[in-house]
Tab-separated table of C-alpha atoms in Angstrom:
chain	number	residue	atom	x	y	z
A	1	LYS	CA	38.750	-59.528	102.753
A	2	ASP	CA	39.670	-60.987	106.121
A	3	LEU	CA	36.155	-60.198	107.449
A	4	SER	CA	34.588	-62.791	105.119
A	5	LYS	CA	37.428	-65.250	105.953
A	6	LYS	CA	36.492	-64.856	109.611
A	7	THR	CA	32.854	-65.636	108.700
A	8	GLN	CA	34.032	-68.898	107.126
A	9	GLU	CA	35.983	-69.756	110.279
A	10	LEU	CA	32.951	-69.092	112.515
A	11	LYS	CA	30.746	-71.195	110.190
A	12	GLU	CA	33.149	-74.121	110.562
A	13	ARG	CA	33.136	-73.790	114.354
A	14	VAL	CA	29.323	-73.817	114.429
A	15	ALA	CA	29.231	-76.760	111.990
A	16	SER	CA	31.575	-78.726	114.258
A	17	GLY	CA	29.025	-78.448	117.082
A	18	GLN	CA	29.980	-75.229	118.871
A	19	SER	CA	26.922	-73.340	120.204
A	20	ILE	CA	26.094	-70.084	118.401
A	21	TYR	CA	26.089	-68.420	121.841
A	22	LEU	CA	29.777	-69.292	122.256
A	23	VAL	CA	30.661	-67.512	118.999
A	24	LEU	CA	28.206	-64.638	119.697
A	25	PRO	CA	30.783	-62.110	121.051
A	26	GLU	CA	33.075	-62.519	118.028
A	27	ALA	CA	30.178	-62.598	115.547
A	28	PHE	CA	28.674	-59.425	117.032
A	29	ALA	CA	32.067	-57.666	117.020
A	30	LEU	CA	32.464	-58.552	113.331
A	31	ALA	CA	28.957	-57.342	112.488
A	32	ARG	CA	29.538	-54.073	114.334
A	33	GLU	CA	32.862	-53.529	112.551
A	34	ALA	CA	31.321	-54.331	109.151
A	35	ALA	CA	28.501	-51.822	109.807
A	36	ARG	CA	31.048	-49.142	110.741
A	37	ARG	CA	33.005	-49.722	107.520
A	38	ALA	CA	30.057	-50.193	105.138
A	39	LEU	CA	27.638	-47.584	106.512
A	40	GLY	CA	29.716	-45.430	108.863
A	41	GLN	CA	27.305	-46.516	111.624
A	42	ARG	CA	28.783	-48.278	114.638
A	43	HIS	CA	26.275	-50.128	116.838
A	44	TYR	CA	25.605	-48.446	120.174
A	45	ASP	CA	25.738	-50.681	123.246
A	46	VAL	CA	21.936	-50.584	123.551
A	47	GLN	CA	21.618	-51.812	119.952
A	48	LEU	CA	23.903	-54.738	120.762
A	49	ILE	CA	21.789	-55.510	123.849
A	50	SER	CA	18.741	-55.575	121.570
A	51	ALA	CA	20.607	-57.875	119.146
A	52	ILE	CA	21.397	-60.302	122.017
A	53	VAL	CA	17.706	-60.345	123.003
A	54	LEU	CA	16.749	-61.067	119.361
A	55	ALA	CA	19.404	-63.793	119.086
A	56	GLN	CA	17.935	-65.489	122.161
A	57	GLY	CA	14.471	-65.657	120.572
A	58	LYS	CA	12.761	-62.916	122.551
A	59	VAL	CA	10.842	-59.725	121.768
A	60	SER	CA	12.912	-56.556	121.971
A	61	GLU	CA	11.014	-53.354	122.792
A	62	GLN	CA	12.985	-50.450	121.343
A	63	ARG	CA	11.738	-46.905	121.229
A	64	THR	CA	11.079	-45.345	117.823
A	65	GLY	CA	14.277	-43.878	116.399
A	66	GLU	CA	16.600	-46.192	118.367
A	67	GLY	CA	17.673	-48.008	115.184
A	68	LYS	CA	15.840	-51.334	114.986
A	69	THR	CA	17.045	-51.968	111.421
A	70	LEU	CA	20.695	-51.872	112.494
A	71	SER	CA	20.001	-53.779	115.733
A	72	ALA	CA	18.746	-56.794	113.773
A	73	VAL	CA	21.992	-57.186	111.783
A	74	PRO	CA	24.197	-59.008	114.390
A	75	ALA	CA	21.354	-61.418	115.315
A	76	LEU	CA	20.652	-62.229	111.637
A	77	TYR	CA	24.373	-62.717	110.964
A	78	LEU	CA	24.824	-64.994	113.989
A	79	HIS	CA	21.992	-67.328	112.962
A	80	ALA	CA	23.081	-67.318	109.316
A	81	LEU	CA	26.356	-68.953	110.466
A	82	THR	CA	24.350	-72.189	110.930
A	83	GLY	CA	23.660	-72.309	107.168
A	84	LYS	CA	19.916	-72.673	107.875
A	85	SER	CA	17.153	-70.265	106.822
A	86	VAL	CA	17.154	-66.796	108.429
A	87	HIS	CA	14.196	-64.480	107.707
A	88	LEU	CA	13.507	-60.865	108.580
A	89	VAL	CA	9.765	-60.233	108.271
A	90	THR	CA	8.442	-56.715	107.607
A	91	VAL	CA	4.957	-55.281	107.048
A	92	ASN	CA	5.283	-53.846	103.534
A	93	ASP	CA	7.177	-53.977	100.217
A	94	TYR	CA	9.098	-50.763	100.706
A	95	LEU	CA	10.504	-51.698	104.118
A	96	ALA	CA	11.588	-55.141	102.934
A	97	ARG	CA	13.466	-53.706	99.932
A	98	ARG	CA	14.853	-50.683	101.776
A	99	ASP	CA	16.222	-52.651	104.729
A	100	ALA	CA	17.745	-55.390	102.558
A	101	GLY	CA	19.351	-52.876	100.189
A	102	TRP	CA	20.589	-50.750	103.093
A	103	MET	CA	22.009	-53.565	105.242
A	104	GLY	CA	23.056	-55.604	102.189
A	105	SER	CA	26.416	-53.804	102.043
A	106	VAL	CA	27.160	-54.843	105.651
A	107	PHE	CA	26.376	-58.505	104.971
A	108	ALA	CA	28.308	-58.410	101.664
A	109	LEU	CA	31.416	-57.279	103.581
A	110	LEU	CA	30.935	-60.297	105.856
A	111	GLY	CA	30.618	-62.637	102.866
A	112	MET	CA	26.865	-63.212	103.290
A	113	LYS	CA	24.216	-63.147	100.549
A	114	VAL	CA	20.973	-61.189	101.071
A	115	GLY	CA	17.650	-61.840	99.305
A	116	VAL	CA	14.283	-60.007	99.231
A	117	ILE	CA	10.759	-61.254	98.507
A	118	ILE	CA	7.860	-58.871	97.896
A	119	ASN	CA	4.535	-59.064	96.006
A	120	ASP	CA	5.217	-60.570	92.555
A	121	ALA	CA	8.993	-59.979	92.677
A	122	SER	CA	12.211	-61.156	94.317
A	123	PHE	CA	15.752	-59.766	94.405
A	124	VAL	CA	19.263	-60.441	95.665
A	125	TYR	CA	21.703	-57.776	96.841
A	126	ASP	CA	24.545	-57.447	94.308
A	127	SER	CA	27.029	-54.575	94.680
A	128	GLU	CA	28.084	-54.973	91.008
A	129	TYR	CA	24.516	-54.434	89.754
A	130	THR	CA	22.891	-50.978	89.557
A	131	ASP	CA	19.181	-50.369	89.046
A	132	ALA	CA	18.991	-47.288	86.813
A	133	ASP	CA	15.333	-46.640	87.732
A	134	ALA	CA	15.825	-46.602	91.523
A	135	THR	CA	15.381	-43.176	93.145
A	136	ASP	CA	16.441	-44.243	96.670
A	137	TYR	CA	20.178	-45.045	97.007
A	138	ARG	CA	19.271	-47.985	99.271
A	139	LEU	CA	17.529	-49.721	96.354
A	140	PHE	CA	20.369	-49.309	93.806
A	141	HIS	CA	21.898	-52.783	94.140
A	142	LEU	CA	18.802	-55.008	94.262
A	143	LYS	CA	19.006	-57.370	91.303
A	144	PRO	CA	15.821	-59.193	90.164
A	145	THR	CA	16.009	-62.958	90.589
A	146	THR	CA	13.876	-66.098	90.975
A	147	ARG	CA	11.924	-66.849	94.149
A	148	LYS	CA	14.012	-69.976	94.785
A	149	GLU	CA	17.322	-68.097	94.509
A	150	ALA	CA	16.073	-65.412	96.912
A	151	TYR	CA	15.209	-68.118	99.469
A	152	GLU	CA	18.672	-69.671	99.044
A	153	ALA	CA	20.341	-66.444	100.234
A	154	ASP	CA	21.892	-66.570	103.737
A	155	ILE	CA	19.514	-63.860	104.983
A	156	LEU	CA	16.110	-63.138	103.483
A	157	TYR	CA	14.035	-59.972	103.982
A	158	GLY	CA	10.363	-60.150	103.021
A	159	ILE	CA	6.699	-59.377	103.744
A	160	ASN	CA	4.687	-61.422	106.240
A	161	SER	CA	1.992	-62.378	103.717
A	162	GLU	CA	4.499	-63.484	101.056
A	163	PHE	CA	6.233	-65.875	103.475
A	164	GLY	CA	2.814	-67.349	104.294
A	165	PHE	CA	1.699	-67.660	100.655
A	166	ASP	CA	5.007	-69.302	99.645
A	167	TYR	CA	4.495	-71.803	102.473
A	168	LEU	CA	0.995	-72.628	101.151
A	169	ARG	CA	2.210	-72.912	97.550
A	170	ASP	CA	5.046	-75.226	98.637
A	171	ASN	CA	2.471	-77.465	100.332
A	172	MET	CA	0.350	-77.610	97.181
A	173	THR	CA	3.110	-78.252	94.641
A	174	MET	CA	3.447	-81.638	92.952
A	175	SER	CA	7.264	-81.777	92.862
A	176	LYS	CA	10.046	-81.115	95.337
A	177	GLU	CA	11.920	-79.069	92.698
A	178	SER	CA	9.103	-76.495	92.588
A	179	MET	CA	9.338	-75.779	96.329
A	180	VAL	CA	11.054	-72.492	97.210
A	181	GLN	CA	11.334	-72.373	101.021
A	182	ARG	CA	14.143	-74.258	102.741
A	183	GLY	CA	12.647	-74.869	106.165
A	184	LEU	CA	11.502	-72.409	108.827
A	185	ASN	CA	14.448	-72.024	111.171
A	186	TYR	CA	14.835	-68.483	112.576
A	187	ALA	CA	12.840	-65.288	112.050
A	188	ILE	CA	12.911	-61.734	113.360
A	189	VAL	CA	9.491	-60.121	112.950
A	190	ASP	CA	9.561	-56.321	112.653
A	191	GLU	CA	6.509	-54.606	114.219
A	192	ILE	CA	5.814	-57.979	115.840
A	193	ASP	CA	2.741	-56.774	117.771
A	194	SER	CA	1.089	-55.671	114.522
A	195	ILE	CA	1.753	-58.984	112.735
A	196	LEU	CA	1.417	-61.533	115.548
A	197	ILE	CA	-1.336	-59.918	117.616
A	198	ASP	CA	-3.382	-57.373	115.604
A	199	GLU	CA	-3.342	-59.457	112.402
A	200	ALA	CA	-2.827	-62.873	114.048
A	201	ARG	CA	-6.159	-64.340	112.919
A	202	THR	CA	-5.984	-62.890	109.392
A	203	PRO	CA	-6.212	-65.907	107.082
A	204	LEU	CA	-3.987	-66.168	104.016
A	205	ILE	CA	-6.075	-67.941	101.383
A	206	ILE	CA	-5.229	-69.512	98.017
A	207	SER	CA	-8.341	-70.035	95.918
A	208	SER	CA	-9.534	-71.625	92.705
A	209	GLU	CA	-12.581	-70.645	90.605
A	210	SER	CA	-16.065	-72.048	91.054
A	211	SER	CA	-19.113	-70.928	89.098
A	212	ASP	CA	-22.261	-69.008	89.911
A	213	SER	CA	-24.183	-66.782	87.519
A	214	ASP	CA	-23.828	-62.986	87.640
A	215	SER	CA	-27.590	-62.476	87.627
A	216	LEU	CA	-27.927	-64.384	90.911
A	217	TYR	CA	-25.656	-61.891	92.703
A	218	ARG	CA	-27.490	-58.930	91.149
A	219	ASP	CA	-30.880	-60.328	92.220
A	220	PHE	CA	-29.734	-60.700	95.807
A	221	ALA	CA	-28.126	-57.214	95.810
A	222	ARG	CA	-31.527	-55.813	94.780
A	223	ILE	CA	-33.274	-57.775	97.551
A	224	ALA	CA	-30.740	-56.584	100.168
A	225	LYS	CA	-31.382	-52.940	99.165
A	226	ASN	CA	-35.104	-53.441	99.895
A	227	LEU	CA	-34.613	-54.924	103.357
A	228	ILE	CA	-34.659	-52.625	106.388
A	229	LYS	CA	-32.078	-52.814	109.172
A	230	ASP	CA	-33.458	-53.810	112.629
A	231	GLN	CA	-36.773	-54.794	111.018
A	232	ASP	CA	-35.669	-57.458	108.546
A	233	TYR	CA	-32.180	-58.194	109.904
A	234	LYS	CA	-29.818	-57.286	112.734
A	235	THR	CA	-26.127	-56.429	112.389
A	236	ASP	CA	-23.227	-57.042	114.762
A	237	GLU	CA	-20.549	-54.449	113.889
A	238	LYS	CA	-17.963	-55.957	116.227
A	239	HIS	CA	-18.068	-59.476	114.766
A	240	HIS	CA	-18.922	-58.253	111.262
A	241	SER	CA	-21.949	-60.530	111.082
A	242	ILE	CA	-25.674	-60.269	110.386
A	243	GLU	CA	-28.729	-62.159	111.606
A	244	LEU	CA	-31.822	-62.584	109.419
A	245	LEU	CA	-35.145	-61.923	111.157
A	246	ASP	CA	-38.398	-63.718	110.284
A	247	GLN	CA	-39.858	-60.652	108.553
A	248	GLY	CA	-36.755	-60.318	106.356
A	249	ILE	CA	-36.845	-64.009	105.381
A	250	THR	CA	-40.524	-63.723	104.373
A	251	LYS	CA	-39.806	-60.566	102.314
A	252	ALA	CA	-36.913	-62.274	100.514
A	253	GLU	CA	-39.042	-65.366	99.794
A	254	ASP	CA	-41.799	-63.159	98.294
A	255	MET	CA	-39.287	-61.372	96.038
A	256	LEU	CA	-37.783	-64.689	94.924
A	257	GLY	CA	-41.189	-66.314	94.517
A	258	LEU	CA	-40.377	-69.136	96.951
A	259	THR	CA	-42.444	-70.503	99.836
A	260	ASN	CA	-39.465	-71.657	101.933
A	261	ILE	CA	-35.956	-70.467	101.084
A	262	TYR	CA	-34.422	-73.026	103.480
A	263	THR	CA	-35.882	-76.121	101.809
A	264	GLU	CA	-36.446	-75.201	98.173
A	265	LYS	CA	-33.016	-73.891	97.221
A	266	GLY	CA	-31.119	-75.260	100.165
A	267	ILE	CA	-28.577	-73.317	102.129
A	268	LYS	CA	-27.061	-71.812	98.951
A	269	TYR	CA	-29.714	-69.073	98.619
A	270	VAL	CA	-29.514	-68.249	102.327
A	271	HIS	CA	-25.749	-67.882	101.956
A	272	HIS	CA	-26.205	-65.526	98.970
A	273	LEU	CA	-28.783	-63.492	100.871
A	274	GLU	CA	-26.549	-63.113	103.935
A	275	ALA	CA	-23.566	-62.081	101.774
A	276	ALA	CA	-25.703	-59.452	99.993
A	277	ILE	CA	-26.961	-58.015	103.318
A	278	LYS	CA	-23.399	-57.898	104.706
A	279	ALA	CA	-22.243	-56.070	101.563
A	280	GLU	CA	-25.102	-53.608	101.886
A	281	SER	CA	-24.958	-52.912	105.626
A	282	LEU	CA	-21.430	-53.646	106.911
A	283	TYR	CA	-19.118	-52.633	104.037
A	284	THR	CA	-18.847	-48.962	103.152
A	285	ARG	CA	-17.490	-47.535	99.908
A	286	ASP	CA	-14.276	-45.446	100.324
A	287	LYS	CA	-13.768	-46.881	103.823
A	288	ASP	CA	-13.628	-50.682	103.466
A	289	TYR	CA	-13.083	-50.649	99.695
A	290	ILE	CA	-12.822	-48.327	96.716
A	291	VAL	CA	-14.097	-48.671	93.150
A	292	SER	CA	-11.261	-48.314	90.647
A	293	ASN	CA	-11.335	-49.206	86.903
A	294	ASP	CA	-14.616	-51.116	87.315
A	295	GLU	CA	-13.073	-53.218	90.108
A	296	ILE	CA	-13.567	-53.401	93.873
A	297	VAL	CA	-10.213	-52.847	95.618
A	298	ILE	CA	-9.973	-53.725	99.324
A	299	VAL	CA	-8.592	-51.157	101.804
A	300	ASP	CA	-6.428	-52.829	104.469
A	301	PRO	CA	-8.186	-52.102	107.820
A	302	PHE	CA	-4.833	-52.066	109.671
A	303	THR	CA	-2.717	-49.824	107.423
A	304	GLY	CA	-5.209	-48.019	105.168
A	305	ARG	CA	-3.242	-49.219	102.130
A	306	LEU	CA	-4.997	-50.472	98.992
A	307	GLN	CA	-4.735	-54.213	98.342
A	308	PRO	CA	-5.199	-54.806	94.605
A	309	GLY	CA	-5.527	-58.484	93.744
A	310	ARG	CA	-6.873	-59.416	97.178
A	311	ARG	CA	-10.481	-60.591	97.352
A	312	TRP	CA	-12.936	-61.345	100.145
A	313	SER	CA	-13.997	-64.982	100.223
A	314	GLU	CA	-17.301	-66.854	100.424
A	315	GLY	CA	-19.112	-64.750	97.811
A	316	LEU	CA	-18.748	-61.468	99.733
A	317	HIS	CA	-16.578	-59.820	97.070
A	318	GLN	CA	-19.112	-60.726	94.357
A	319	ALA	CA	-21.941	-59.370	96.547
A	320	ILE	CA	-20.086	-56.021	96.831
A	321	GLU	CA	-19.445	-56.030	93.041
A	322	ALA	CA	-23.212	-56.522	92.506
A	323	LYS	CA	-24.003	-53.758	95.025
A	324	GLU	CA	-21.730	-51.269	93.193
A	325	GLY	CA	-22.738	-52.450	89.698
A	326	THR	CA	-19.177	-53.340	88.639
A	327	LYS	CA	-18.157	-56.421	86.642
A	328	ILE	CA	-18.733	-59.569	88.727
A	329	GLN	CA	-15.746	-61.909	88.742
A	330	LYS	CA	-16.078	-65.643	89.295
A	331	GLU	CA	-16.441	-66.800	92.895
A	332	THR	CA	-13.533	-68.767	94.275
A	333	LYS	CA	-13.266	-71.722	96.599
A	334	THR	CA	-10.486	-72.050	99.163
A	335	VAL	CA	-7.870	-74.684	98.348
A	336	ALA	CA	-5.295	-73.728	101.007
A	337	SER	CA	-5.371	-71.423	104.013
A	338	ILE	CA	-3.311	-70.515	107.084
A	339	THR	CA	-3.355	-67.697	109.656
A	340	PHE	CA	-0.280	-65.641	110.564
A	341	GLN	CA	-0.489	-67.033	114.084
A	342	ASN	CA	-0.243	-70.637	112.902
A	343	TYR	CA	2.400	-69.933	110.271
A	344	PHE	CA	4.845	-68.150	112.608
A	345	ARG	CA	4.536	-70.846	115.246
A	346	PHE	CA	6.234	-73.239	112.785
A	347	TYR	CA	9.601	-71.443	113.137
A	348	LYS	CA	12.093	-73.269	115.370
A	349	LYS	CA	13.081	-69.926	116.887
A	350	LEU	CA	11.050	-66.734	116.657
A	351	SER	CA	11.958	-63.236	117.828
A	352	GLY	CA	10.727	-59.739	117.101
A	353	MET	CA	11.051	-56.031	117.655
A	354	THR	CA	8.617	-53.179	118.088
A	355	GLY	CA	8.215	-49.891	119.941
A	356	THR	CA	5.193	-51.197	121.854
A	357	ALA	CA	5.662	-54.751	123.174
A	358	GLU	CA	5.288	-54.244	126.927
A	359	THR	CA	1.508	-53.711	126.668
A	360	SER	CA	1.089	-57.068	124.872
A	361	LYS	CA	3.610	-59.044	126.885
A	362	GLU	CA	1.018	-61.412	128.346
A	363	GLU	CA	-0.302	-62.417	124.906
A	364	PHE	CA	3.231	-62.864	123.522
A	365	TYR	CA	4.012	-65.294	126.314
A	366	LYS	CA	0.699	-67.173	126.322
A	367	VAL	CA	0.342	-67.628	122.563
A	368	TYR	CA	3.941	-67.797	121.334
A	369	GLY	CA	6.002	-68.463	124.493
A	370	LEU	CA	7.940	-65.240	123.829
A	371	ASP	CA	9.448	-63.083	126.589
A	372	VAL	CA	9.500	-59.294	126.200
A	373	VAL	CA	12.646	-57.328	127.103
A	374	LYS	CA	12.580	-53.527	127.314
A	375	ILE	CA	15.762	-52.002	125.856
A	376	PRO	CA	17.003	-48.732	127.424
A	377	THR	CA	17.415	-45.717	125.129
A	378	HIS	CA	20.919	-44.668	124.035
A	379	ARG	CA	20.463	-41.273	125.685
A	380	PRO	CA	18.027	-40.330	128.471
A	381	THR	CA	14.657	-39.530	126.915
A	382	SER	CA	13.348	-35.994	127.465
A	383	ARG	CA	9.803	-36.805	126.336
A	384	LYS	CA	7.213	-37.418	129.045
A	385	ASP	CA	5.276	-40.629	128.447
A	386	ASN	CA	2.004	-40.635	130.338
A	387	ASN	CA	-0.244	-43.668	130.672
A	388	ASP	CA	-2.628	-44.435	127.827
A	389	LEU	CA	-6.060	-42.855	128.012
A	390	ILE	CA	-8.657	-45.442	127.043
A	391	TYR	CA	-12.051	-44.282	125.781
């Protein structure tokens, strides 16, 4: 019980103006002790070094298996003493729930509340609650709750895209009461190179319906099938774009019965034609998407996971539906959008951890102003790490 009393005391000291770095040694000692009692895992010195790096707002490079999940705990606890928002960002639903449920017992001992946000659900850690359906012991005590309550927890675990979408929804809402986020103060991003570099330009988009007839998409899918690559159009695999050639434009005009596609139907028909050619030539079934229950489901190019509910924008998804002969859903228009890069730069302090940060250290510094610190392994490594071979 005295552990949570100590948390209260540290909170008061921080509230009275003491720097979090002055209370860091005591806060870290408490977090380490709580982990030993709750999990039987006492932080190694190297894990505490990593936690200091994270607390300072830097990128910690820790080798796989060195215990990143546990290393984040003291840094999250320290920043939660300010009473402001503290987020741990992961790449998928399972990791967010597992890590929150696993470390939740440590934070509970320290008198801190832990929340989780995933696709279409949110939870808080509650040691009194037991989920009868959970098969993993780390998910036993996650109690379903509202989005707002999850955000009000001292420490919140969640997926990168959900944080971004909640930010967009908060900016679109008509009343302050409907907003769920409480500022963007401090975040630790797990697999930071994957989220902030590989997926940095991935836009998160909220859309609303606009209307175009199904037959239009089917007509253009038929035209695209009749056009020949390198004769009627060129493709650029790298930039995922196509360029219409004169011969292809003439062919399309003949099939549509138009003399000039650019003047008669305006840019709309050109847009439809380009989308249909992209669908035909750049998007491959069972690689970029699958067909399931008469629907086109996107395959995430970074993880290979299916992304039900996600749709390509600007008529591309409808063009692929027409190509595969599935039901064509209404096209959508973008009402709000943000990239991961822009969203994460809003945090007052950002830090992250990954096994491979050193190779991206220049980008981390240039784009986000983040320094990379390499953490030594707990024991000497016996594996030989040669330089990358680049083909």
